[in-house]
Tab-separated table of C-alpha atoms in Angstrom:
chain	number	residue	atom	x	y	z
D	194	MET	CA	-40.747	11.862	6.907
D	195	ARG	CA	-37.909	10.775	4.636
D	196	ARG	CA	-38.796	10.355	0.997
D	197	ILE	CA	-38.002	7.385	-1.224
D	198	ILE	CA	-36.794	8.495	-4.640
D	199	ALA	CA	-36.649	5.848	-7.375
D	200	ALA	CA	-34.155	6.720	-10.115
D	201	MET	CA	-33.384	4.557	-13.136
D	202	LYS	CA	-31.949	4.663	-16.658
D	203	VAL	CA	-34.410	3.360	-19.232
D	204	SER	CA	-34.858	3.043	-22.974
D	205	LEU	CA	-37.432	5.158	-24.795
D	206	ASP	CA	-39.871	2.229	-24.692
D	207	GLY	CA	-39.493	1.971	-20.912
D	208	LYS	CA	-37.159	-1.021	-20.631
D	209	THR	CA	-34.718	-1.344	-17.744
D	210	GLU	CA	-32.921	-4.279	-19.368
D	211	GLY	CA	-32.575	-5.610	-22.877
D	212	SER	CA	-33.050	-9.135	-24.166
D	213	GLU	CA	-29.674	-10.243	-22.717
D	214	GLY	CA	-30.656	-9.239	-19.186
D	215	MET	CA	-28.720	-5.979	-18.990
D	216	ALA	CA	-29.048	-2.383	-20.155
D	217	ASP	CA	-26.109	-2.469	-22.530
D	218	TRP	CA	-27.072	0.953	-23.914
D	219	VAL	CA	-26.016	2.652	-20.655
D	220	GLU	CA	-22.477	4.002	-20.958
D	221	ALA	CA	-21.905	4.523	-17.216
D	222	TRP	CA	-23.771	3.638	-14.016
D	223	SER	CA	-22.815	6.693	-11.993
D	224	GLU	CA	-25.456	8.562	-10.000
D	225	ASP	CA	-26.509	11.085	-12.651
D	226	TYR	CA	-29.837	12.183	-11.180
D	227	GLY	CA	-28.627	14.959	-8.865
D	228	LEU	CA	-29.394	12.919	-5.747
D	229	THR	CA	-26.059	12.632	-3.964
D	230	ARG	CA	-26.380	15.619	-1.627
D	231	GLN	CA	-29.934	14.847	-0.535
D	232	ILE	CA	-29.647	11.121	0.279
D	233	ASP	CA	-27.970	9.162	3.050
D	234	ALA	CA	-29.121	5.624	2.227
D	235	CYS	CA	-29.641	3.342	-0.768
D	236	LEU	CA	-32.371	0.733	-1.170
D	237	LEU	CA	-32.358	-2.197	-3.613
D	238	GLY	CA	-34.293	-5.346	-4.363
D	239	GLY	CA	-32.758	-8.772	-3.936
D	240	GLY	CA	-32.872	-9.476	-7.659
D	241	MET	CA	-30.653	-6.511	-8.515
D	242	TYR	CA	-28.333	-6.593	-5.534
D	243	PRO	CA	-25.892	-9.383	-6.542
D	244	GLY	CA	-25.015	-7.628	-9.819
D	245	TYR	CA	-24.845	-4.251	-8.062
D	246	GLU	CA	-22.491	-5.681	-5.458
D	247	GLN	CA	-20.304	-7.277	-8.135
D	248	TYR	CA	-20.112	-4.139	-10.294
D	249	TRP	CA	-19.358	-1.598	-7.567
D	250	GLY	CA	-17.228	-3.932	-5.479
D	251	ALA	CA	-14.936	-4.435	-8.472
D	252	ILE	CA	-14.620	-0.688	-9.013
D	253	LEU	CA	-13.823	-0.166	-5.343
D	254	ASP	CA	-11.122	-2.863	-5.450
D	255	LYS	CA	-9.641	-2.042	-8.878
D	256	PRO	CA	-10.776	1.425	-9.988
D	257	GLN	CA	-8.670	1.401	-13.186
D	258	THR	CA	-9.832	-1.996	-14.479
D	259	PRO	CA	-12.529	-2.131	-17.208
D	260	ALA	CA	-15.900	-2.488	-15.535
D	261	TRP	CA	-18.271	-5.380	-15.951
D	262	ILE	CA	-21.228	-4.564	-18.266
D	263	THR	CA	-19.693	-1.502	-19.933
D	264	GLY	CA	-16.320	-3.097	-20.700
D	265	GLU	CA	-14.700	0.328	-20.234
D	266	PRO	CA	-12.591	1.714	-17.382
D	267	PRO	CA	-14.823	3.355	-14.774
D	268	THR	CA	-15.535	7.017	-15.398
D	269	ALA	CA	-14.512	9.633	-12.841
D	270	ALA	CA	-18.161	9.906	-11.805
D	271	GLU	CA	-18.389	6.130	-11.339
D	272	ARG	CA	-15.257	6.097	-9.177
D	273	GLU	CA	-16.686	8.926	-7.080
D	274	TRP	CA	-19.988	7.100	-6.685
D	275	ALA	CA	-18.205	3.841	-5.784
D	276	GLU	CA	-16.428	5.636	-2.940
D	277	LEU	CA	-19.756	6.978	-1.726
D	278	ILE	CA	-21.250	3.482	-1.871
D	279	GLY	CA	-18.451	2.288	0.378
D	280	ARG	CA	-19.577	4.604	3.187
D	281	THR	CA	-23.352	4.815	2.597
D	282	PRO	CA	-25.813	2.491	4.379
D	283	HIS	CA	-27.481	0.069	1.959
D	284	TYR	CA	-30.767	-1.738	2.552
D	285	VAL	CA	-31.688	-4.809	0.499
D	286	LEU	CA	-35.295	-5.992	0.385
D	287	SER	CA	-35.025	-9.766	0.071
D	288	ARG	CA	-36.347	-12.842	1.827
D	289	THR	CA	-33.481	-15.008	0.626
D	290	LEU	CA	-30.196	-13.055	0.621
D	291	THR	CA	-28.222	-13.100	3.861
D	292	THR	CA	-24.650	-12.001	3.081
D	293	SER	CA	-22.926	-9.082	1.398
D	294	THR	CA	-19.356	-8.129	0.548
D	295	LEU	CA	-20.181	-4.424	0.582
D	296	PRO	CA	-19.934	-2.655	3.957
D	297	ASN	CA	-22.926	-1.147	5.759
D	298	THR	CA	-25.501	-3.502	4.205
D	299	THR	CA	-28.709	-4.442	6.030
D	300	PHE	CA	-31.290	-6.949	4.767
D	301	LEU	CA	-34.992	-6.141	5.057
D	302	ARG	CA	-37.477	-9.002	4.875
D	303	ASP	CA	-40.757	-7.319	3.995
D	304	VAL	CA	-42.300	-4.064	2.857
D	305	SER	CA	-43.303	-3.062	6.386
D	306	GLU	CA	-39.608	-2.701	7.233
D	307	VAL	CA	-39.207	-0.265	4.334
D	308	ALA	CA	-42.108	1.763	5.729
D	309	ALA	CA	-40.382	1.780	9.131
D	310	LEU	CA	-37.113	2.893	7.507
D	311	LYS	CA	-38.888	5.952	6.093
D	312	GLN	CA	-39.936	6.934	9.609
D	313	LEU	CA	-36.372	7.088	10.922
D	314	PRO	CA	-34.535	10.441	11.029
D	315	GLY	CA	-32.317	11.171	8.065
D	316	LYS	CA	-32.125	12.394	4.517
D	317	ASP	CA	-33.978	10.913	1.551
D	318	ILE	CA	-33.492	7.313	0.394
D	319	TYR	CA	-32.321	6.440	-3.126
D	320	LEU	CA	-34.282	3.486	-4.510
D	321	VAL	CA	-31.740	2.120	-6.984
D	322	GLY	CA	-33.913	-0.697	-8.357
D	323	GLY	CA	-34.514	-3.117	-9.914
D	324	ALA	CA	-37.833	-2.879	-11.673
D	325	ARG	CA	-39.639	-5.407	-9.454
D	326	VAL	CA	-38.893	-3.613	-6.204
D	327	VAL	CA	-39.766	-0.218	-7.720
D	328	VAL	CA	-43.191	-1.541	-8.733
D	329	ALA	CA	-43.753	-3.302	-5.408
D	330	LEU	CA	-42.957	-0.181	-3.389
D	331	LEU	CA	-44.920	2.031	-5.771
D	332	ASP	CA	-47.985	-0.181	-5.283
D	333	ALA	CA	-47.302	-0.099	-1.525
D	334	GLY	CA	-47.543	3.699	-1.548
D	335	LEU	CA	-43.937	4.154	-0.442
D	336	VAL	CA	-42.323	5.795	-3.494
D	337	ASP	CA	-42.503	9.589	-3.393
D	338	GLU	CA	-40.575	10.623	-6.473
D	339	LEU	CA	-39.479	9.069	-9.748
D	340	ARG	CA	-36.446	10.242	-11.720
D	341	LEU	CA	-35.728	8.738	-15.120
D	342	ILE	CA	-32.956	9.210	-17.620
D	343	THR	CA	-34.423	8.123	-20.938
D	344	TYR	CA	-32.084	6.978	-23.704
D	345	PRO	CA	-32.920	7.551	-27.396
D	346	LEU	CA	-33.285	3.833	-28.076
D	347	VAL	CA	-36.176	1.416	-28.589
D	348	ALA	CA	-34.916	-1.693	-26.814
D	349	GLY	CA	-37.657	-4.035	-27.993
D	350	ILE	CA	-37.657	-7.286	-26.046
D	351	GLY	CA	-36.591	-6.668	-22.465
D	352	THR	CA	-37.759	-5.892	-18.937
D	353	PRO	CA	-40.414	-3.136	-18.734
D	354	LEU	CA	-40.029	-0.781	-15.787
D	355	PHE	CA	-43.652	-1.000	-14.683
D	356	ALA	CA	-44.446	-4.627	-15.541
D	357	GLY	CA	-46.679	-6.159	-12.883
D	358	ALA	CA	-47.994	-2.896	-11.436
D	359	GLU	CA	-51.384	-3.654	-9.908
D	360	ASP	CA	-52.607	-0.097	-9.399
D	361	ARG	CA	-52.932	3.064	-11.410
D	362	HIS	CA	-50.526	5.772	-10.267
D	363	ARG	CA	-50.862	9.421	-11.149
D	364	LEU	CA	-47.654	11.410	-11.514
D	365	GLU	CA	-46.973	15.126	-11.639
D	366	LEU	CA	-44.181	16.186	-13.995
D	367	ARG	CA	-41.792	18.473	-12.136
D	368	SER	CA	-38.939	18.932	-14.569
D	369	VAL	CA	-37.612	17.978	-17.994
D	370	GLU	CA	-33.912	18.301	-18.819
D	371	GLN	CA	-32.280	17.729	-22.173
D	372	LEU	CA	-29.045	15.799	-21.630
D	373	PRO	CA	-26.097	15.002	-23.915
D	374	ALA	CA	-26.383	12.377	-26.665
D	375	GLY	CA	-30.145	12.719	-26.978
D	376	LYS	CA	-30.958	11.615	-23.438
D	377	VAL	CA	-33.763	13.253	-21.450
D	378	GLY	CA	-34.003	13.595	-17.676
D	379	LEU	CA	-37.523	13.456	-16.234
D	380	THR	CA	-38.582	14.070	-12.643
D	381	TYR	CA	-42.058	13.167	-11.370
D	382	THR	CA	-43.811	13.467	-8.032
D	383	VAL	CA	-45.958	10.443	-7.191
D	384	LEU	CA	-49.421	11.717	-6.267
D	385	ARG	CA	-51.399	10.168	-3.431
D	386	ASP	CA	-55.043	10.115	-4.447
D	387	HIS	CA	-56.578	6.713	-3.866
D	388	ARG	CA	-54.305	4.581	-1.718
D	389	THR	CA	-52.587	4.736	1.649
D	390	ALA	CA	-49.195	3.360	2.521
D	391	GLN	CA	-50.884	1.008	5.008
D	392	ASP	CA	-53.082	-0.474	2.292
D	393	GLY	CA	-50.056	-0.811	0.073
D	394	ASP	CA	-48.048	-2.595	2.767
D	395	ALA	CA	-50.546	-5.443	2.782
D	396	ARG	CA	-50.387	-5.706	-0.998
D	397	GLY	CA	-46.590	-5.626	-0.973
D	398	GLU	CA	-46.343	-8.416	1.600
D	399	GLU	CA	-48.307	-10.680	-0.753
D	400	ARG	CA	-45.675	-10.324	-3.481
D	401	GLY	CA	-43.152	-12.722	-1.974
D	402	ALA	CA	-39.402	-12.378	-2.035
D	403	LEU	CA	-37.865	-9.710	-4.261
């Protein structure tokens, strides 16, 4: 079975966004988790997707123009990732969104469709975010691995990564990597010890639109 790997950039106090609704401490939004060669699909929640589409669509159209959020020209790694986005299937879990300007985008309406996606042949699936969909799929028993890049910053008021989690989840630390500028890369395996994906599907369907 394909694995779903959630990977996000967070502050030291576990925030995915600051008080202004964005992670302004992140200098670039390239795929820096070492996932590119092992994935062939990306998965996002409906709350994150409009901003994701705007950010990467702009880089695809005008790769030399300063990027939204960072205010800086896209890095080489961001331009490379934008090109990959343009040819990689994207799945958006949302009960409200219906259109996309990015190619190869499919909308999923409930958690059971994510479970079905895992059953299809292919490589692993990159769960890009946001925080709500990561928690919903974690509680549904569908997230297999968690990769975090932690920034040396206490964000204070903001969006916690695991806010709203309804279950306890045990993780096994697989690797720790010291990165430039005081960042730390962490990789965890999500352990299955008290829930099944089927039980989680029912819980996820009760959450409403993402």
